[in-house]
Amino acid sequence: MYDIENYYNAASVEEALELLAAHPSAKIIAGGSDVLIRIREGKIAGCTLVGIRDIPELHGVTLSPEGDIYIGAATSFSHVTADPIIQKYIPVLGRAVDQVGGPQVRNIGTIGGNICNGAVSADSAPTVFSLGGRVRIVNRDGARLVPVEDFYAGPGRVHLNNDELVTHIVIPKENYEGYCGHYIKYSMRNAMDIATLGCSVVVKVDRENNRVDDIKITFGVAAPVPFRCKMTEDKLKGRPVDEGLLSLIENSVREEINPRDSWRASKAFRLQIGGEIARRALARALEDGGVCHG
Ligand SMILES: Cc1cc2nc3c(=O)[nH]c(=O)nc-3n(C[C@H](O)[C@H](O)[C@H](O)COP(=O)(O)OP(=O)(O)OC[C@H]3O[C@@H](n4cnc5c(N)ncnc54)[C@H](O)[C@@H]3O)c2cc1C
């Protein structure tokens, strides 16, 4: 049983914003794979919902004239993975969201819902961070683009007012052009389990000199919010692409991340796994980009 006070289905972004203004305590619902569970658990029972699933402009992936990738917030994971723009320019994201839950969840769950629920285990988040993603937020006064790192406020919390809506996740051209990447989700079971730890590595190689030109490394579940390993990134930039690079990332991220003990895994176990998945993610990213690493 779902205890819902009222349900309004918005047909446009403008209508959704009007509904949110008229019902200040209403919750947005996209796919509902988080919201409906929280209602059933009684955490937000009796709430009013504003549905955004039928708003056409929130669906699909487009390339702006500048080459930035706009991913509609209500685009399901399955669509993100299958989209030709994603496959051509940022396949790392398509493969990352293909690791969410099972097929039913990937068909119903949306990338916007995944980022807006603020969960540190969200499978899209490490890759959106590593791709330097922006969150496009609208309210009745206009729109703004916020770096995804500034969007996260804490565990399960994001900087979004009740009268606001996320319309797109934006990946700027300069953050994906020439880069290759890989995401590894470590979980206790292969299917239908959230990440015990996740790591997304996105790297750009100076092919002439076979050195790391730029690299971004983001962990999920290693801190209260997705965590960029900026110290390790700085150490790796300019380094030759060889076996030593892989040892360096492995050892350095273990010094940098600070995961916690939980019933899922101990801190010591997460540190061990963290070094390993960072190393493997970098190796796979380089292989996928056709770069030999020793
Ligand atoms: C069985 C099961 C397995 C799962 N496995 C995984 C997994 O492996 N990995 C993983 O990352 N997640 C997993 N999830 C969680 C969930 O599927 C994802 O977080 C999903 O992305 C949520 O998207 P949604 O559209 O269903 O969100 P909803 O439930 O509709 O919304 C989630 C939150 O975001 C807000 N919201 C949604 N869209 C917007 C928007 N455009 N603007 C502003 N606020 C918005 C809602 O108000 C709500 O607070 C699982 C869930 C289930 C039920």
mmCIF file of C-alpha atoms and ligand atoms in Angstrom:
data_model
loop_
_atom_site.group_PDB
_atom_site.id
_atom_site.type_symbol
_atom_site.label_atom_id
_atom_site.label_comp_id
_atom_site.label_asym_id
_atom_site.label_seq_id
_atom_site.Cartn_x
_atom_site.Cartn_y
_atom_site.Cartn_z
ATOM 1 C CA MET A 1 0.000 0.000 0.000
ATOM 2 C CA TYR A 2 1.230 3.464 -0.866
ATOM 3 C CA ASP A 3 0.020 6.297 1.367
ATOM 4 C CA ILE A 4 -0.104 9.260 -1.067
ATOM 5 C CA GLU A 5 -2.109 12.445 -0.416
ATOM 6 C CA ASN A 6 -2.248 13.706 -4.012
ATOM 7 C CA TYR A 7 -0.573 12.955 -7.315
ATOM 8 C CA TYR A 8 -0.143 15.601 -10.023
ATOM 9 C CA ASN A 9 1.299 14.632 -13.383
ATOM 10 C CA ALA A 10 3.089 17.576 -15.014
ATOM 11 C CA ALA A 11 3.087 17.826 -18.807
ATOM 12 C CA SER A 12 5.808 20.492 -19.026
ATOM 13 C CA VAL A 13 8.631 21.930 -16.948
ATOM 14 C CA GLU A 14 6.592 25.115 -16.457
ATOM 15 C CA GLU A 15 3.637 23.138 -15.103
ATOM 16 C CA ALA A 16 5.905 21.148 -12.788
ATOM 17 C CA LEU A 17 7.347 24.392 -11.376
ATOM 18 C CA GLU A 18 3.853 25.803 -10.844
ATOM 19 C CA LEU A 19 2.768 22.629 -9.046
ATOM 20 C CA LEU A 20 5.875 22.691 -6.831
ATOM 21 C CA ALA A 21 5.189 26.338 -5.948
ATOM 22 C CA ALA A 22 1.542 25.571 -5.153
ATOM 23 C CA HIS A 23 2.454 22.513 -3.023
ATOM 24 C CA PRO A 24 5.642 23.451 -1.137
ATOM 25 C CA SER A 25 5.965 20.101 0.648
ATOM 26 C CA ALA A 26 5.394 18.016 -2.500
ATOM 27 C CA LYS A 27 8.027 15.511 -3.655
ATOM 28 C CA ILE A 28 9.113 15.105 -7.245
ATOM 29 C CA ILE A 29 8.701 11.604 -8.606
ATOM 30 C CA ALA A 30 10.456 10.434 -11.784
ATOM 31 C CA GLY A 31 10.803 6.645 -11.954
ATOM 32 C CA GLY A 32 9.749 6.258 -8.314
ATOM 33 C CA SER A 33 12.262 3.504 -7.535
ATOM 34 C CA ASP A 34 13.468 5.462 -4.487
ATOM 35 C CA VAL A 35 10.436 7.627 -3.675
ATOM 36 C CA LEU A 36 7.883 4.813 -3.615
ATOM 37 C CA ILE A 37 10.092 2.729 -1.337
ATOM 38 C CA ARG A 38 10.395 5.618 1.099
ATOM 39 C CA ILE A 39 6.605 6.075 1.037
ATOM 40 C CA ARG A 40 6.031 2.384 1.656
ATOM 41 C CA GLU A 41 8.537 2.440 4.530
ATOM 42 C CA GLY A 42 6.523 5.303 6.054
ATOM 43 C CA LYS A 43 9.392 7.808 5.843
ATOM 44 C CA ILE A 44 7.434 10.208 3.635
ATOM 45 C CA ALA A 45 3.991 8.598 3.936
ATOM 46 C CA GLY A 46 1.021 10.832 3.138
ATOM 47 C CA CYS A 47 3.034 13.103 0.837
ATOM 48 C CA THR A 48 1.933 14.850 -2.339
ATOM 49 C CA LEU A 49 3.771 13.856 -5.510
ATOM 50 C CA VAL A 50 4.560 15.840 -8.649
ATOM 51 C CA GLY A 51 5.243 13.447 -11.529
ATOM 52 C CA ILE A 52 7.798 14.518 -14.153
ATOM 53 C CA ARG A 53 7.955 11.307 -16.139
ATOM 54 C CA ASP A 54 5.754 12.547 -18.993
ATOM 55 C CA ILE A 55 7.640 15.788 -19.645
ATOM 56 C CA PRO A 56 9.141 15.327 -23.127
ATOM 57 C CA GLU A 57 12.079 17.730 -22.734
ATOM 58 C CA LEU A 58 13.403 15.764 -19.742
ATOM 59 C CA HIS A 59 13.937 12.675 -21.898
ATOM 60 C CA GLY A 60 16.804 11.698 -24.164
ATOM 61 C CA VAL A 61 20.360 12.794 -24.878
ATOM 62 C CA THR A 62 21.338 15.714 -27.115
ATOM 63 C CA LEU A 63 24.527 17.403 -28.258
ATOM 64 C CA SER A 64 24.579 21.200 -27.981
ATOM 65 C CA PRO A 65 26.108 23.292 -30.815
ATOM 66 C CA GLU A 66 29.220 23.661 -28.580
ATOM 67 C CA GLY A 67 29.469 19.877 -28.278
ATOM 68 C CA ASP A 68 28.293 19.629 -24.641
ATOM 69 C CA ILE A 69 26.210 16.527 -23.885
ATOM 70 C CA TYR A 70 22.777 17.173 -22.317
ATOM 71 C CA ILE A 71 21.236 14.120 -20.650
ATOM 72 C CA GLY A 72 17.560 14.631 -19.764
ATOM 73 C CA ALA A 73 17.018 14.061 -16.044
ATOM 74 C CA ALA A 74 14.097 11.668 -16.659
ATOM 75 C CA THR A 75 16.079 9.495 -19.064
ATOM 76 C CA SER A 76 16.094 5.909 -17.807
ATOM 77 C CA PHE A 77 19.347 4.042 -17.283
ATOM 78 C CA SER A 78 18.487 1.662 -20.157
ATOM 79 C CA HIS A 79 18.098 4.606 -22.515
ATOM 80 C CA VAL A 80 21.337 6.213 -21.346
ATOM 81 C CA THR A 81 23.223 2.981 -22.044
ATOM 82 C CA ALA A 82 21.615 2.485 -25.477
ATOM 83 C CA ASP A 83 21.921 6.086 -26.621
ATOM 84 C CA PRO A 84 24.200 6.605 -29.659
ATOM 85 C CA ILE A 85 25.652 9.895 -28.328
ATOM 86 C CA ILE A 86 26.570 8.228 -25.030
ATOM 87 C CA GLN A 87 28.025 5.213 -26.840
ATOM 88 C CA LYS A 88 30.098 7.394 -29.153
ATOM 89 C CA TYR A 89 31.431 10.029 -26.737
ATOM 90 C CA ILE A 90 31.097 8.794 -23.133
ATOM 91 C CA PRO A 91 30.642 5.009 -23.178
ATOM 92 C CA VAL A 92 32.056 4.925 -19.627
ATOM 93 C CA LEU A 93 28.774 6.427 -18.359
ATOM 94 C CA GLY A 94 26.583 4.051 -20.364
ATOM 95 C CA ARG A 95 28.457 1.057 -18.951
ATOM 96 C CA ALA A 96 28.374 2.482 -15.410
ATOM 97 C CA VAL A 97 24.593 2.875 -15.304
ATOM 98 C CA ASP A 98 24.212 -0.572 -16.853
ATOM 99 C CA GLN A 99 25.409 -1.882 -13.478
ATOM 100 C CA VAL A 100 22.420 -0.457 -11.575
ATOM 101 C CA GLY A 101 20.106 -3.086 -10.030
ATOM 102 C CA GLY A 102 18.398 -5.434 -12.496
ATOM 103 C CA PRO A 103 16.717 -4.787 -15.879
ATOM 104 C CA GLN A 104 13.420 -3.657 -14.329
ATOM 105 C CA VAL A 105 15.145 -1.022 -12.190
ATOM 106 C CA ARG A 106 17.246 0.144 -15.149
ATOM 107 C CA ASN A 107 14.070 0.535 -17.225
ATOM 108 C CA ILE A 108 12.258 2.602 -14.589
ATOM 109 C CA GLY A 109 15.064 4.394 -12.698
ATOM 110 C CA THR A 110 16.380 7.680 -14.087
ATOM 111 C CA ILE A 111 19.769 9.342 -14.049
ATOM 112 C CA GLY A 112 18.222 12.495 -12.565
ATOM 113 C CA GLY A 113 16.697 10.504 -9.696
ATOM 114 C CA ASN A 114 20.036 8.787 -9.110
ATOM 115 C CA ILE A 115 21.870 12.111 -8.724
ATOM 116 C CA CYS A 116 19.052 13.917 -6.872
ATOM 117 C CA ASN A 117 18.654 11.284 -4.147
ATOM 118 C CA GLY A 118 22.179 12.173 -3.002
ATOM 119 C CA ALA A 119 23.077 8.538 -2.266
ATOM 120 C CA VAL A 120 26.819 7.964 -2.097
ATOM 121 C CA SER A 121 26.288 4.499 -3.603
ATOM 122 C CA ALA A 122 24.564 5.899 -6.734
ATOM 123 C CA ASP A 123 26.232 4.131 -9.664
ATOM 124 C CA SER A 124 26.082 7.124 -12.016
ATOM 125 C CA ALA A 125 27.654 9.560 -9.563
ATOM 126 C CA PRO A 126 31.384 8.623 -9.650
ATOM 127 C CA THR A 127 31.432 8.812 -13.450
ATOM 128 C CA VAL A 128 29.436 12.059 -13.597
ATOM 129 C CA PHE A 129 31.998 13.479 -11.121
ATOM 130 C CA SER A 130 34.975 12.175 -13.128
ATOM 131 C CA LEU A 131 33.498 13.671 -16.298
ATOM 132 C CA GLY A 132 33.237 17.048 -14.577
ATOM 133 C CA GLY A 133 29.442 16.980 -14.964
ATOM 134 C CA ARG A 134 27.117 19.882 -14.251
ATOM 135 C CA VAL A 135 23.570 19.778 -12.941
ATOM 136 C CA ARG A 136 21.081 22.039 -14.727
ATOM 137 C CA ILE A 137 18.551 23.335 -12.202
ATOM 138 C CA VAL A 138 15.457 25.386 -13.018
ATOM 139 C CA ASN A 139 13.061 27.401 -10.908
ATOM 140 C CA ARG A 140 10.497 30.033 -11.837
ATOM 141 C CA ASP A 141 13.262 32.694 -12.056
ATOM 142 C CA GLY A 142 15.369 30.832 -14.599
ATOM 143 C CA ALA A 143 18.060 28.172 -14.923
ATOM 144 C CA ARG A 144 21.571 27.635 -13.566
ATOM 145 C CA LEU A 145 24.367 25.113 -14.061
ATOM 146 C CA VAL A 146 25.994 23.773 -10.906
ATOM 147 C CA PRO A 147 29.116 21.554 -10.841
ATOM 148 C CA VAL A 148 27.979 18.155 -9.567
ATOM 149 C CA GLU A 149 30.551 18.351 -6.766
ATOM 150 C CA ASP A 150 28.784 21.443 -5.399
ATOM 151 C CA PHE A 151 25.361 19.815 -5.752
ATOM 152 C CA TYR A 152 25.997 17.178 -3.066
ATOM 153 C CA ALA A 153 25.313 18.478 0.459
ATOM 154 C CA GLY A 154 25.884 15.316 2.521
ATOM 155 C CA PRO A 155 24.664 11.727 2.756
ATOM 156 C CA GLY A 156 21.273 11.597 0.993
ATOM 157 C CA ARG A 157 21.168 15.396 0.651
ATOM 158 C CA VAL A 158 21.620 17.753 -2.302
ATOM 159 C CA HIS A 159 21.454 21.515 -2.721
ATOM 160 C CA LEU A 160 18.004 21.783 -4.311
ATOM 161 C CA ASN A 161 15.111 23.900 -3.067
ATOM 162 C CA ASN A 162 11.558 22.563 -2.887
ATOM 163 C CA ASP A 163 10.455 24.748 -5.793
ATOM 164 C CA GLU A 164 13.278 23.571 -8.074
ATOM 165 C CA LEU A 165 13.747 20.815 -10.605
ATOM 166 C CA VAL A 166 16.775 19.258 -12.283
ATOM 167 C CA THR A 167 16.295 19.208 -16.051
ATOM 168 C CA HIS A 168 19.640 17.820 -17.291
ATOM 169 C CA ILE A 169 22.974 16.382 -16.398
ATOM 170 C CA VAL A 170 25.470 18.189 -18.633
ATOM 171 C CA ILE A 171 28.892 16.867 -19.645
ATOM 172 C CA PRO A 172 31.007 19.697 -21.119
ATOM 173 C CA LYS A 173 32.942 18.883 -24.281
ATOM 174 C CA GLU A 174 36.316 19.809 -22.771
ATOM 175 C CA ASN A 175 35.781 17.191 -20.057
ATOM 176 C CA TYR A 176 35.178 14.237 -22.388
ATOM 177 C CA GLU A 177 36.952 14.988 -25.677
ATOM 178 C CA GLY A 178 40.121 12.878 -25.890
ATOM 179 C CA TYR A 179 39.357 11.069 -22.623
ATOM 180 C CA CYS A 180 38.659 7.388 -22.004
ATOM 181 C CA GLY A 181 37.293 5.912 -18.824
ATOM 182 C CA HIS A 182 36.152 2.931 -16.832
ATOM 183 C CA TYR A 183 33.912 2.373 -13.780
ATOM 184 C CA ILE A 184 34.193 -0.579 -11.437
ATOM 185 C CA LYS A 185 31.434 -1.372 -8.968
ATOM 186 C CA TYR A 186 32.450 -3.712 -6.189
ATOM 187 C CA SER A 187 29.468 -5.347 -4.528
ATOM 188 C CA MET A 188 28.931 -8.551 -2.628
ATOM 189 C CA ARG A 189 26.719 -9.991 -5.369
ATOM 190 C CA ASN A 190 26.902 -9.427 -9.116
ATOM 191 C CA ALA A 191 23.247 -8.443 -9.493
ATOM 192 C CA MET A 192 20.721 -6.389 -7.522
ATOM 193 C CA ASP A 193 23.139 -5.134 -4.921
ATOM 194 C CA ILE A 194 24.274 -1.608 -4.236
ATOM 195 C CA ALA A 195 27.985 -0.796 -4.349
ATOM 196 C CA THR A 196 30.198 -1.645 -1.380
ATOM 197 C CA LEU A 197 32.680 0.583 -3.176
ATOM 198 C CA GLY A 198 32.793 2.060 -6.675
ATOM 199 C CA CYS A 199 35.552 3.823 -8.596
ATOM 200 C CA SER A 200 35.428 5.714 -11.883
ATOM 201 C CA VAL A 201 38.652 6.710 -13.638
ATOM 202 C CA VAL A 202 38.609 9.074 -16.622
ATOM 203 C CA VAL A 203 41.975 9.736 -18.223
ATOM 204 C CA LYS A 204 43.506 11.690 -21.116
ATOM 205 C CA VAL A 205 46.882 10.571 -22.440
ATOM 206 C CA ASP A 206 49.465 12.713 -24.225
ATOM 207 C CA ARG A 207 50.031 10.051 -26.871
ATOM 208 C CA GLU A 208 53.123 11.663 -28.386
ATOM 209 C CA ASN A 209 55.032 11.470 -25.105
ATOM 210 C CA ASN A 210 53.049 8.548 -23.627
ATOM 211 C CA ARG A 211 52.318 10.487 -20.440
ATOM 212 C CA VAL A 212 49.185 11.229 -18.441
ATOM 213 C CA ASP A 213 47.846 14.559 -19.599
ATOM 214 C CA ASP A 214 44.852 14.636 -17.212
ATOM 215 C CA ILE A 215 43.078 12.193 -14.936
ATOM 216 C CA LYS A 216 40.023 12.240 -12.677
ATOM 217 C CA ILE A 217 39.419 9.533 -10.082
ATOM 218 C CA THR A 218 36.153 9.393 -8.119
ATOM 219 C CA PHE A 219 35.033 6.919 -5.490
ATOM 220 C CA GLY A 220 31.509 6.134 -4.363
ATOM 221 C CA VAL A 221 31.018 4.887 -0.757
ATOM 222 C CA ALA A 222 34.495 6.037 0.360
ATOM 223 C CA ALA A 223 33.202 9.187 2.098
ATOM 224 C CA PRO A 224 29.774 10.707 2.928
ATOM 225 C CA VAL A 225 29.524 12.007 -0.668
ATOM 226 C CA PRO A 226 31.243 10.856 -3.900
ATOM 227 C CA PHE A 227 34.935 11.609 -3.422
ATOM 228 C CA ARG A 228 37.477 12.903 -5.976
ATOM 229 C CA CYS A 229 41.059 11.771 -5.244
ATOM 230 C CA LYS A 230 42.657 15.084 -6.149
ATOM 231 C CA MET A 231 45.967 14.385 -4.395
ATOM 232 C CA THR A 232 46.397 11.167 -6.387
ATOM 233 C CA GLU A 233 45.295 12.900 -9.586
ATOM 234 C CA ASP A 234 48.033 15.522 -9.094
ATOM 235 C CA LYS A 235 50.636 12.809 -8.492
ATOM 236 C CA LEU A 236 49.676 10.982 -11.688
ATOM 237 C CA LYS A 237 49.532 13.941 -14.059
ATOM 238 C CA GLY A 238 52.621 14.076 -16.282
ATOM 239 C CA ARG A 239 53.713 10.543 -15.332
ATOM 240 C CA PRO A 240 54.750 8.018 -18.002
ATOM 241 C CA VAL A 241 52.073 5.460 -18.817
ATOM 242 C CA ASP A 242 53.638 2.220 -17.575
ATOM 243 C CA GLU A 243 53.283 -0.413 -14.841
ATOM 244 C CA GLY A 244 54.642 2.066 -12.298
ATOM 245 C CA LEU A 245 51.624 4.273 -12.938
ATOM 246 C CA LEU A 246 49.296 1.452 -11.937
ATOM 247 C CA SER A 247 51.201 0.804 -8.686
ATOM 248 C CA LEU A 248 51.177 4.517 -7.944
ATOM 249 C CA ILE A 249 47.398 4.879 -8.286
ATOM 250 C CA GLU A 250 46.817 1.755 -6.185
ATOM 251 C CA ASN A 251 49.002 2.889 -3.280
ATOM 252 C CA SER A 252 48.077 6.555 -3.435
ATOM 253 C CA VAL A 253 44.283 6.127 -3.337
ATOM 254 C CA ARG A 254 44.682 3.893 -0.270
ATOM 255 C CA GLU A 255 46.356 6.840 1.467
ATOM 256 C CA GLU A 256 43.732 9.292 0.260
ATOM 257 C CA ILE A 257 40.314 7.662 0.710
ATOM 258 C CA ASN A 258 38.779 7.364 4.153
ATOM 259 C CA PRO A 259 35.981 4.792 3.979
ATOM 260 C CA ARG A 260 34.077 3.736 7.087
ATOM 261 C CA ASP A 261 33.300 0.472 8.766
ATOM 262 C CA SER A 262 29.757 -0.701 8.082
ATOM 263 C CA TRP A 263 27.842 -3.950 8.146
ATOM 264 C CA ARG A 264 28.596 -4.259 4.426
ATOM 265 C CA ALA A 265 32.388 -4.147 4.778
ATOM 266 C CA SER A 266 35.126 -3.041 7.159
ATOM 267 C CA LYS A 267 37.240 0.033 6.530
ATOM 268 C CA ALA A 268 40.343 -2.164 6.094
ATOM 269 C CA PHE A 269 38.575 -4.262 3.469
ATOM 270 C CA ARG A 270 37.362 -1.168 1.608
ATOM 271 C CA LEU A 271 40.896 0.277 1.581
ATOM 272 C CA GLN A 272 42.273 -2.958 0.148
ATOM 273 C CA ILE A 273 39.533 -3.151 -2.499
ATOM 274 C CA GLY A 274 39.823 0.592 -3.213
ATOM 275 C CA GLY A 275 43.447 0.355 -4.327
ATOM 276 C CA GLU A 276 42.696 -2.672 -6.433
ATOM 277 C CA ILE A 277 39.650 -1.280 -8.260
ATOM 278 C CA ALA A 278 41.379 2.057 -8.931
ATOM 279 C CA ARG A 279 44.305 0.186 -10.483
ATOM 280 C CA ARG A 280 42.020 -2.020 -12.568
ATOM 281 C CA ALA A 281 39.793 0.884 -13.637
ATOM 282 C CA LEU A 282 42.831 2.844 -14.874
ATOM 283 C CA ALA A 283 44.227 -0.200 -16.699
ATOM 284 C CA ARG A 284 40.868 -0.850 -18.400
ATOM 285 C CA ALA A 285 40.399 2.818 -19.285
ATOM 286 C CA LEU A 286 43.821 2.837 -20.977
ATOM 287 C CA GLU A 287 43.098 -0.428 -22.817
ATOM 288 C CA ASP A 288 39.704 0.861 -23.984
ATOM 289 C CA GLY A 289 41.443 4.005 -25.236
ATOM 290 C CA GLY A 290 43.984 1.892 -27.132
ATOM 291 C CA VAL A 291 46.882 2.977 -24.869
ATOM 292 C CA CYS A 292 49.539 0.386 -23.985
ATOM 293 C CA HIS A 293 50.535 0.479 -20.292
ATOM 294 C CA GLY A 294 53.438 -1.975 -20.109
HETATM 295 C C1 LIG B 1 15.529 -3.086 -6.321
HETATM 296 C C2 LIG B 1 16.331 -1.823 -6.448
HETATM 297 C C3 LIG B 1 17.679 -1.904 -6.780
HETATM 298 C C4 LIG B 1 18.440 -0.739 -6.900
HETATM 299 N N1 LIG B 1 19.760 -0.871 -7.231
HETATM 300 C C5 LIG B 1 20.506 0.244 -7.413
HETATM 301 C C6 LIG B 1 21.876 0.130 -7.819
HETATM 302 O O1 LIG B 1 22.427 -0.956 -7.999
HETATM 303 N N2 LIG B 1 22.575 1.286 -8.011
HETATM 304 C C7 LIG B 1 22.013 2.528 -7.825
HETATM 305 O O2 LIG B 1 22.693 3.528 -8.030
HETATM 306 N N3 LIG B 1 20.711 2.647 -7.440
HETATM 307 C C8 LIG B 1 19.957 1.553 -7.233
HETATM 308 N N4 LIG B 1 18.632 1.671 -6.839
HETATM 309 C C9 LIG B 1 18.096 3.003 -6.509
HETATM 310 C C10 LIG B 1 17.298 3.703 -7.630
HETATM 311 O O3 LIG B 1 16.849 2.827 -8.630
HETATM 312 C C11 LIG B 1 18.117 4.813 -8.292
HETATM 313 O O4 LIG B 1 18.590 5.734 -7.327
HETATM 314 C C12 LIG B 1 17.328 5.561 -9.371
HETATM 315 O O5 LIG B 1 18.232 6.280 -10.144
HETATM 316 C C13 LIG B 1 16.305 6.521 -8.850
HETATM 317 O O6 LIG B 1 15.686 7.120 -9.987
HETATM 318 P P1 LIG B 1 14.117 7.328 -10.030
HETATM 319 O O7 LIG B 1 13.795 8.023 -11.278
HETATM 320 O O8 LIG B 1 13.418 6.033 -9.771
HETATM 321 O O9 LIG B 1 13.975 8.302 -8.776
HETATM 322 P P2 LIG B 1 12.718 8.684 -7.906
HETATM 323 O O10 LIG B 1 12.442 7.616 -6.915
HETATM 324 O O11 LIG B 1 11.585 9.136 -8.742
HETATM 325 O O12 LIG B 1 13.347 9.967 -7.169
HETATM 326 C C14 LIG B 1 14.526 9.872 -6.364
HETATM 327 C C15 LIG B 1 14.780 11.208 -5.653
HETATM 328 O O13 LIG B 1 15.167 12.186 -6.592
HETATM 329 C C16 LIG B 1 14.212 13.260 -6.659
HETATM 330 N N5 LIG B 1 14.126 13.573 -8.087
HETATM 331 C C17 LIG B 1 13.969 12.692 -9.107
HETATM 332 N N6 LIG B 1 14.081 13.315 -10.290
HETATM 333 C C18 LIG B 1 14.299 14.639 -10.014
HETATM 334 C C19 LIG B 1 14.511 15.796 -10.825
HETATM 335 N N7 LIG B 1 14.534 15.728 -12.159
HETATM 336 N N8 LIG B 1 14.690 16.969 -10.205
HETATM 337 C C20 LIG B 1 14.712 17.063 -8.854
HETATM 338 N N9 LIG B 1 14.524 15.999 -8.033
HETATM 339 C C21 LIG B 1 14.333 14.808 -8.617
HETATM 340 C C22 LIG B 1 12.952 12.726 -6.021
HETATM 341 O O14 LIG B 1 12.187 13.738 -5.423
HETATM 342 C C23 LIG B 1 13.555 11.790 -4.973
HETATM 343 O O15 LIG B 1 13.988 12.530 -3.852
HETATM 344 C C24 LIG B 1 17.842 0.524 -6.698
HETATM 345 C C25 LIG B 1 16.476 0.595 -6.384
HETATM 346 C C26 LIG B 1 15.731 -0.543 -6.261
HETATM 347 C C27 LIG B 1 14.263 -0.435 -5.945
#
